[in-house]
XYZ file of C-alpha atoms in Angstrom:
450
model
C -26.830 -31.954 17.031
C -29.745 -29.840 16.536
C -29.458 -25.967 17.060
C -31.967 -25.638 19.348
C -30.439 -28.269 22.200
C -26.913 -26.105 21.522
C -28.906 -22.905 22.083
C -30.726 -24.523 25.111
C -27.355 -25.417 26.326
C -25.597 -22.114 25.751
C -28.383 -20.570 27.571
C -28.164 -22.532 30.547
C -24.091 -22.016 30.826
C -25.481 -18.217 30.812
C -26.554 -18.531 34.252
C -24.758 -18.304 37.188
C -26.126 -21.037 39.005
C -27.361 -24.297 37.648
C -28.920 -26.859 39.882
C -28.230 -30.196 40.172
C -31.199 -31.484 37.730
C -29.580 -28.813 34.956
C -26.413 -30.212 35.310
C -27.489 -34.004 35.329
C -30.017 -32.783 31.732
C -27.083 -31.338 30.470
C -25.087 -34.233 31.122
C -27.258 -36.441 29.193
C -27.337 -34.100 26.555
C -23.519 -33.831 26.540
C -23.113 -37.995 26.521
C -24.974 -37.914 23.274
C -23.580 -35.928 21.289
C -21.198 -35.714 18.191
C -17.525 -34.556 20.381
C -16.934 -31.965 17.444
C -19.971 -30.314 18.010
C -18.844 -30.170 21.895
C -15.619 -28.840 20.497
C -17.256 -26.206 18.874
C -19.411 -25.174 21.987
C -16.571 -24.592 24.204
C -15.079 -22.910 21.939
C -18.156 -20.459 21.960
C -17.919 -20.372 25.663
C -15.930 -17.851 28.220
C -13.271 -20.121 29.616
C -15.310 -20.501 32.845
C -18.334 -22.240 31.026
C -16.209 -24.041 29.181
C -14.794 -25.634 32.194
C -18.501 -26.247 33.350
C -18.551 -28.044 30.127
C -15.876 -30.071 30.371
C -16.331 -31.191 33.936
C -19.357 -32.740 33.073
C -17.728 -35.079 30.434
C -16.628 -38.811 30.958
C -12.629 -38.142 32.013
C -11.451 -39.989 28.256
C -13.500 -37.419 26.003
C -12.549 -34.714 28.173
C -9.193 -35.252 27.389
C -9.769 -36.234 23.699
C -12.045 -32.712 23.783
C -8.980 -30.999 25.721
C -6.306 -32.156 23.490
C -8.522 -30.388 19.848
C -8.811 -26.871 21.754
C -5.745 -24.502 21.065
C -2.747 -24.102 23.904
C -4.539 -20.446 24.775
C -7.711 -21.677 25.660
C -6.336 -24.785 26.992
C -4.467 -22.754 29.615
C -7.527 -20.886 30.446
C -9.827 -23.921 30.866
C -7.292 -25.341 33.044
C -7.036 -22.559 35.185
C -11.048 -22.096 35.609
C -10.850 -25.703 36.991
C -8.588 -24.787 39.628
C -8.437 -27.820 42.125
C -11.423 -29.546 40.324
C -9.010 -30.877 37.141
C -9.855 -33.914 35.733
C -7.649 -37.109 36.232
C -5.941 -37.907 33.002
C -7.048 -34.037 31.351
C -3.380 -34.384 29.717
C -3.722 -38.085 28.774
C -4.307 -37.062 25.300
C -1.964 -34.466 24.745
C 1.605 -35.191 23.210
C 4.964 -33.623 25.013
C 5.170 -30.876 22.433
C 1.499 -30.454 22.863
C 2.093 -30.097 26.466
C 5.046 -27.921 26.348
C 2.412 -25.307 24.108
C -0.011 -25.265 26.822
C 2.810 -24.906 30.038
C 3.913 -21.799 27.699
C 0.657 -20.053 27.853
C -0.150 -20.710 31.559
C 1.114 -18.427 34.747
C 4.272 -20.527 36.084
C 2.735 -21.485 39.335
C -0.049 -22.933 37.587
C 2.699 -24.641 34.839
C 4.409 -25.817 38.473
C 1.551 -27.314 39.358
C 0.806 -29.345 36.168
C 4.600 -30.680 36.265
C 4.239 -32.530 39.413
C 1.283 -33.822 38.366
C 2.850 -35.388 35.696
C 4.309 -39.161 35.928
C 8.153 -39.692 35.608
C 8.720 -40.512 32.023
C 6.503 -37.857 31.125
C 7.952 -35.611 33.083
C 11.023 -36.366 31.589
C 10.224 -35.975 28.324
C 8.774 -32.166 29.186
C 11.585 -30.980 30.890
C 13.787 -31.942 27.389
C 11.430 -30.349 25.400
C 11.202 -27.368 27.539
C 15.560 -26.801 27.167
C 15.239 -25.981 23.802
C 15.074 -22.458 22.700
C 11.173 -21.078 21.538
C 10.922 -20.876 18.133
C 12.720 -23.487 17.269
C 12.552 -27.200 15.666
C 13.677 -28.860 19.139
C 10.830 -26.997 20.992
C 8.166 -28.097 19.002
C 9.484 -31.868 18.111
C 8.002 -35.078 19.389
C 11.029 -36.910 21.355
C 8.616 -39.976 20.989
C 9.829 -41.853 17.974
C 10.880 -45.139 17.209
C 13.702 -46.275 15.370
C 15.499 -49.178 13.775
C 18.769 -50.424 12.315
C 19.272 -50.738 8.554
C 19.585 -54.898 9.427
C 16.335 -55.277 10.900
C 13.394 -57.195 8.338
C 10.393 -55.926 7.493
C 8.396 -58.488 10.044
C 11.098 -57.122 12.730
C 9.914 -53.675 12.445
C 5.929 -54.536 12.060
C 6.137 -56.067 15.187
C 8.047 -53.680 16.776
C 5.872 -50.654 15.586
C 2.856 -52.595 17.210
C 4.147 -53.597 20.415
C 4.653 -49.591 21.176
C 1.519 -48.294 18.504
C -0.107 -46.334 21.724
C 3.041 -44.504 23.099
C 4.422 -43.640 19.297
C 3.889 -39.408 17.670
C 3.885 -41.428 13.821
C 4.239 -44.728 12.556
C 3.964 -43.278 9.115
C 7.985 -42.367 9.144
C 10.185 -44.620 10.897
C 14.053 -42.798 10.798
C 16.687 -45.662 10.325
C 19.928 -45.576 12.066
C 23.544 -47.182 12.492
C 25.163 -48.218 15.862
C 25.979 -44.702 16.803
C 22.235 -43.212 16.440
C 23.261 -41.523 13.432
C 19.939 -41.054 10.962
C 20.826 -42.978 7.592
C 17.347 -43.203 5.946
C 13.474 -43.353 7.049
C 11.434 -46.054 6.151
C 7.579 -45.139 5.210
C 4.753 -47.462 6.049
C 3.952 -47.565 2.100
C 7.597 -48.730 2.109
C 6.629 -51.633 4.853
C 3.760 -52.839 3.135
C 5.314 -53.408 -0.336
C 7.929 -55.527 1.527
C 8.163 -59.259 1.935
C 8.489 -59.629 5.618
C 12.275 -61.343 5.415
C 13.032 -57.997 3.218
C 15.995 -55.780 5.480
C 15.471 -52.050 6.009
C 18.658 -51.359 4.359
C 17.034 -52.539 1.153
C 13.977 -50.540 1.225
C 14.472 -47.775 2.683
C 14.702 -44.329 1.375
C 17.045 -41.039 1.885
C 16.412 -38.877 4.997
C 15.517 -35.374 4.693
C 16.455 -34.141 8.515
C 16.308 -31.265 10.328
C 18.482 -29.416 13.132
C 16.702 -29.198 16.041
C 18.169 -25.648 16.777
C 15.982 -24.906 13.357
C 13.786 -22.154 12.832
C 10.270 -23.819 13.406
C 8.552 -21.539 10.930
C 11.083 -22.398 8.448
C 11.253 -26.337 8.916
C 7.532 -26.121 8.713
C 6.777 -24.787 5.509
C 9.418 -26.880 4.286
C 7.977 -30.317 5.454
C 5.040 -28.933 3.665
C 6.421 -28.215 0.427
C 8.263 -31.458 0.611
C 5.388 -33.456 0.721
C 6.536 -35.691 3.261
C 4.268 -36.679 6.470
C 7.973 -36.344 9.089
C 11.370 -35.264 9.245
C 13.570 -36.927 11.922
C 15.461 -34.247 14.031
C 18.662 -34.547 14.600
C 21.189 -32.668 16.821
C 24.444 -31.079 15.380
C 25.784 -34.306 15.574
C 23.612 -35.715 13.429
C 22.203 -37.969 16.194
C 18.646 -39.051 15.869
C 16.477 -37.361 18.793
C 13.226 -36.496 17.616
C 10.720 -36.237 14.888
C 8.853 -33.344 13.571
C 5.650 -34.491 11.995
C 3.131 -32.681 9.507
C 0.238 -32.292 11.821
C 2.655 -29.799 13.673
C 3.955 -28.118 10.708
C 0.381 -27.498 9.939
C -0.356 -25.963 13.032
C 2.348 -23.884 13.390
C 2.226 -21.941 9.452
C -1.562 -21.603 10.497
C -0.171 -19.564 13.271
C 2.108 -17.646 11.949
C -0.493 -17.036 8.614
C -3.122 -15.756 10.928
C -0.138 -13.627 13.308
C 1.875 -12.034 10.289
C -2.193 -11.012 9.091
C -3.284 -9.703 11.943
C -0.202 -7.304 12.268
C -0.500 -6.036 9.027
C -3.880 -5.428 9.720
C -2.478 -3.410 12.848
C -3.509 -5.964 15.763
C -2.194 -8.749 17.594
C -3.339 -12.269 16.366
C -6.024 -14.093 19.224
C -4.241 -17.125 20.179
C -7.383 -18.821 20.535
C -11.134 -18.600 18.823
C -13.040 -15.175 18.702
C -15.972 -15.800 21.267
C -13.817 -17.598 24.126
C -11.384 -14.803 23.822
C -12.252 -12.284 27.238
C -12.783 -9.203 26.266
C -9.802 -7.723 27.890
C -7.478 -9.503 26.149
C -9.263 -8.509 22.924
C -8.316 -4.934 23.768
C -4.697 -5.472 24.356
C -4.692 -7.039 21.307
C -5.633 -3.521 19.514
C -5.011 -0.583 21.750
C -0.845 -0.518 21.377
C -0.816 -0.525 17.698
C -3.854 2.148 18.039
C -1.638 3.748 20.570
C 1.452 3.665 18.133
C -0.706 4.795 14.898
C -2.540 7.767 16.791
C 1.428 9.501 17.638
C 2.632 8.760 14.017
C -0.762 10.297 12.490
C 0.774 13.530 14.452
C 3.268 13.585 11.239
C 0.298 13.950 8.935
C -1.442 16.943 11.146
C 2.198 18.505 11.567
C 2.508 18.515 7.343
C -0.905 20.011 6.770
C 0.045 22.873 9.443
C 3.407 23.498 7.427
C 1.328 24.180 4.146
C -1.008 25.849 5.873
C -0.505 28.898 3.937
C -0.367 26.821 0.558
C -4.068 25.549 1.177
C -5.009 28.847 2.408
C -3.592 30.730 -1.333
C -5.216 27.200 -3.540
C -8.100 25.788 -1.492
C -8.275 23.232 -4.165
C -5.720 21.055 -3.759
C -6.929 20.018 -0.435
C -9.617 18.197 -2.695
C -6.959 15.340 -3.672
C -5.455 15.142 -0.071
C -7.571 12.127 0.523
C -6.875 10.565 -3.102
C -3.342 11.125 -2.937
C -3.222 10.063 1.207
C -5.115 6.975 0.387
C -3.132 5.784 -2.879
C -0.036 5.943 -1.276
C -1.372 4.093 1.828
C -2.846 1.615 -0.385
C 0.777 1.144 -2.639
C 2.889 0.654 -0.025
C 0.490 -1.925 1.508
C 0.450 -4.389 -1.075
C 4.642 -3.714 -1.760
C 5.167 -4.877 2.135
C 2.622 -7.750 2.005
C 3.613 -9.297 -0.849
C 7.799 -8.680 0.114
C 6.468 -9.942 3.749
C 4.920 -12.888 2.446
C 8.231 -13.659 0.264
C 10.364 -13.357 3.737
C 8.054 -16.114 4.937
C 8.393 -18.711 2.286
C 12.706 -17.777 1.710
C 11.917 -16.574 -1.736
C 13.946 -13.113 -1.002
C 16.613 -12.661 2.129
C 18.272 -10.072 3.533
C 20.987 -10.188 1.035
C 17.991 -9.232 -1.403
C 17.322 -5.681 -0.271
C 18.963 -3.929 -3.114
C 17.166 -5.897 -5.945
C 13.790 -5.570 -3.967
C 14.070 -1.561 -3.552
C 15.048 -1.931 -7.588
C 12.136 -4.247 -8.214
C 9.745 -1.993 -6.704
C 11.046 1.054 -7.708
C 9.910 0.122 -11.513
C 6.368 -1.435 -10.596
C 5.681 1.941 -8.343
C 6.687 3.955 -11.170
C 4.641 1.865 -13.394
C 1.622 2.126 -11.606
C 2.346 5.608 -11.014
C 2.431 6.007 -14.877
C -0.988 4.743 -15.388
C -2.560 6.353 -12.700
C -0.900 9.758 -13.132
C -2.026 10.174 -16.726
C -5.536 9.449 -15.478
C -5.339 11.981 -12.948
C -3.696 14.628 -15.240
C -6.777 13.960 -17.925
C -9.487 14.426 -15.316
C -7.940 16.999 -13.058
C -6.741 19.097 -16.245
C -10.573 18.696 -17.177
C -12.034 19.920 -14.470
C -9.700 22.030 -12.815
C -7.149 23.446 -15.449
C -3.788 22.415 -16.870
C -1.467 23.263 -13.895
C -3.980 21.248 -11.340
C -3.814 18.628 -13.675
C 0.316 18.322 -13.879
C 0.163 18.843 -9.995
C -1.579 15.663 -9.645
C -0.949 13.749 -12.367
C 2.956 14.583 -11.153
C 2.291 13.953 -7.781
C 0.809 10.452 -8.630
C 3.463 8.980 -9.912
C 5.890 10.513 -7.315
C 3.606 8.800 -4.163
C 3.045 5.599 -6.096
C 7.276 5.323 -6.865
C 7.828 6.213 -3.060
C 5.277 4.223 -1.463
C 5.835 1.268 -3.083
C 9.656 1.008 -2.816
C 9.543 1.944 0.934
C 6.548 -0.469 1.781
C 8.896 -3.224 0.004
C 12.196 -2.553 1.731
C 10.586 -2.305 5.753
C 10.052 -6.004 6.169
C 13.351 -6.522 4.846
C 15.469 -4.128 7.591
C 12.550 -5.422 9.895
C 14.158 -9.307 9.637
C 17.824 -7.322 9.335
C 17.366 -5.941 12.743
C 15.671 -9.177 14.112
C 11.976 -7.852 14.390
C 8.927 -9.597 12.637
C 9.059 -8.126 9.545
C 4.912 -7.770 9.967
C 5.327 -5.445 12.695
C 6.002 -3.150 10.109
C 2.035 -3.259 9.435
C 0.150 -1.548 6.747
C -1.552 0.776 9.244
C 2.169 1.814 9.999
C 3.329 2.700 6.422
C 0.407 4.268 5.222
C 1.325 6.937 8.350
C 4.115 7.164 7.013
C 3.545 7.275 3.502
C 0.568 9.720 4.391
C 3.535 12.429 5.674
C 5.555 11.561 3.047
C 3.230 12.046 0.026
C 2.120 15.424 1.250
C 5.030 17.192 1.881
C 5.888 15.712 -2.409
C 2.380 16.812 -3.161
C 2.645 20.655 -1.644
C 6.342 20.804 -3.153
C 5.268 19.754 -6.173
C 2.231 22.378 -6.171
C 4.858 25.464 -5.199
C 6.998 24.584 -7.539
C 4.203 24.136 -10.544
C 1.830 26.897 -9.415
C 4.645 29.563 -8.412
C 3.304 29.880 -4.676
């Protein structure tokens, strides 16, 4: 697709009108072109444009163009359609898929979809929809297929094929006994190495399951690391009713990634692209954590009008507020990503609080080390011995702090039950802003006798 006909076509959507002969050009246009590129111009679109986008599409692309668009935007394009929805919009979305988008809609809308849905379909949604959010159950495809350790190869083939349309993955079939307990999974590597009179209780291979009361976060990243394309999900029981595939897991460490970044970058993550995102929601997405940062800066304000009288008697040690301010920030931000990004993948727990705070203790103290000599040598230089001890002291102090606080708040974050990112980097260089200046001016009294 050439960049001209998108721009042509992006400047059409602009208007607020378009007659019959723009819609029937851009129809033509639309018919011909790669679906990935249309993908990409809704995405580039306000949700109302998009719709005008996707009305004009034959009613299978439209939902093979419907199904690639996150649940966000999804819900948005479905409620900019309004009575005008396409027969069979859903057609290529799976239940879990569905359950996303019914999350992200208002509930008279979600209403609406439901009864729009056929019986077995509807079915399936309202399972999906009794587990709790968050978790494996919620997120699962109840759509899976599976056979008994007795069955051949051939059996299974044949099987697989006759319901190939209706299936989440073919690539792991779970294996079970006569009480649906999950005994193995059989691969489709597995089936094609088989001779066809082969039984699946010869060939198949251990099950790695997972609860369906699961954290979803947690069973993702595991599936990944595994290396494995499914889990089947199983109750507490151990009966067989779902699977849990790796195009999910995918999606859903993407989205906790780009979340658990965006809050320690002090914002809400945009739950779907940048230039379909309205503009109000892009400011909610910013203004409480501004909100929240602006009161805590207060601390940093209320410090410097304690020492007032300090400043006043050694003008020259508000020179290194800003170096001392912005180190500590800066410490204490990399101490509570890195500990925040070990919460994700399980490397440290709750239990590990005590050998964190230890852990970071040393490397603040060694950082502190290095820098602190620096800043002794040059402030010394320039501005005489006792500067120099003030800061170099003060330097190792703020780095020691910084970094054994930053590492310990994502860790009573996940004690408490909060995301341990809410405890952003915008939030503990506040707070080790106050914290380094009240060190820095009682370090200066104490060296320079004030």
């Amino acid at each position: 697709m050439q960049t001209a006909d998108l721009a042509n076509i992006e400047r059409k959507l602009r208007r607020r009108r378009l007659s019959p002969r723009d819609l029937a050009a851009m129809q033509r246009k639309l018919a011909g072109m790669d679906l990935r590129d249309i993908v990409r111009l809704v995405e580039r679109q306000p949700s109302r444009r998009g719709a005008e986008l996707v009305r004009l599409l034959p009613a299978p692309r439209a939902a093979v163009l419907f199904d690639a668009l996150a649940p966000a935007h999804q819900a948005e394009i479905v409620e900019a359609l309004g009575d005008h929805q396409i027969p069979g919009l859903f057609d290529a979305l799976g239940t879990e898929d569905l359950v996303m988008l019914l999350d992200h809609m208002d509930p008279e809308v979600a209403e609406r979809v439901l009864n729009e849905l056929d019986e077995d379909d509807r079915a399936y949604t309202d399972l999906i929809l009794a587990y709790e959010k968050g978790s494996v159950g919620r997120v699962m495809s109840p759509n899976v297929e599976a056979v008994g350790a007795t069955e051949t190869a051939q059996e299974v083939v044949d099987k697989l094929r006759s319901h190939v349309d209706d299936l989440e993955t073919i690539y792991t079939v779970p294996v079970i006994d006569d009480m649906h307990h999950v005994t193995g999974v059989l691969s489709l590597k597995d089936l094609f190495k088989a001779r066809a009179d082969d039984e699946v209780g010869t060939i198949m291979r251990e099950a790695q399951t997972v609860l369906e009361s699961e954290d979803a976060e947690y069973a993702a990243r595991r599936l990944i690391a595994s290396g494995r394309l499914a889990y089947p999900v199983v109750d507490n029981g151990q009966h067989l009713v779902g699977i849990f595939t790796y195009d999910e897991a995918q999606d859903i460490v993407e989205f906790a990634d780009s979340e658990d970044s965006a809050r320690l970058g002090g914002s809400e993550s945009l739950k779907q692209p940048y230039l379909s995102t309205p503009v109000l929601n892009l400011v909610r997405s910013r203004i409480v954590w501004l909100l929240v940062l602006a009161v805590s800066a207060i601390l940093t304000v209320q410090v410097l009008g304690i020492f007032e009288d300090t400043l006043a008697q050694v003008t020259v040690l508000s020179l290194f507020i800003p170096l001392l301010t912005g180190t500590g920030g800066n410490t204490g931000n990399q101490a509570a990503t890195t500990v925040t990004r070990a919460l994700a993948l399980h490397d440290v727990s709750k239990g590990d609080i005590f050998k964190v705070m230890w852990r970071e203790l040393r490397v603040g103290a060694t950082l502190g080390s290095v820098l602190g000599i620096l800043g002794l040598g040059i402030a010394w230089a320039v501005f005489g011995q006792e500067i120099g001890i003030v800061i170099g002291s003060t330097l190792f102090c703020v780095c020691a702090m910084s970094a054994t606080v930053g590492g310990i708040m994502p860790i009573i974050a996940r004690a408490v039950g909060a995301d341990p990112a809410v405890f952003s980097n915008p939030f503990i260089s506040t707070f080790c802003d106050a914290t380094g200046l009240v060190i820095y001016f009682l370090i200066a009294k104490s060296v320079l006798g004030l």
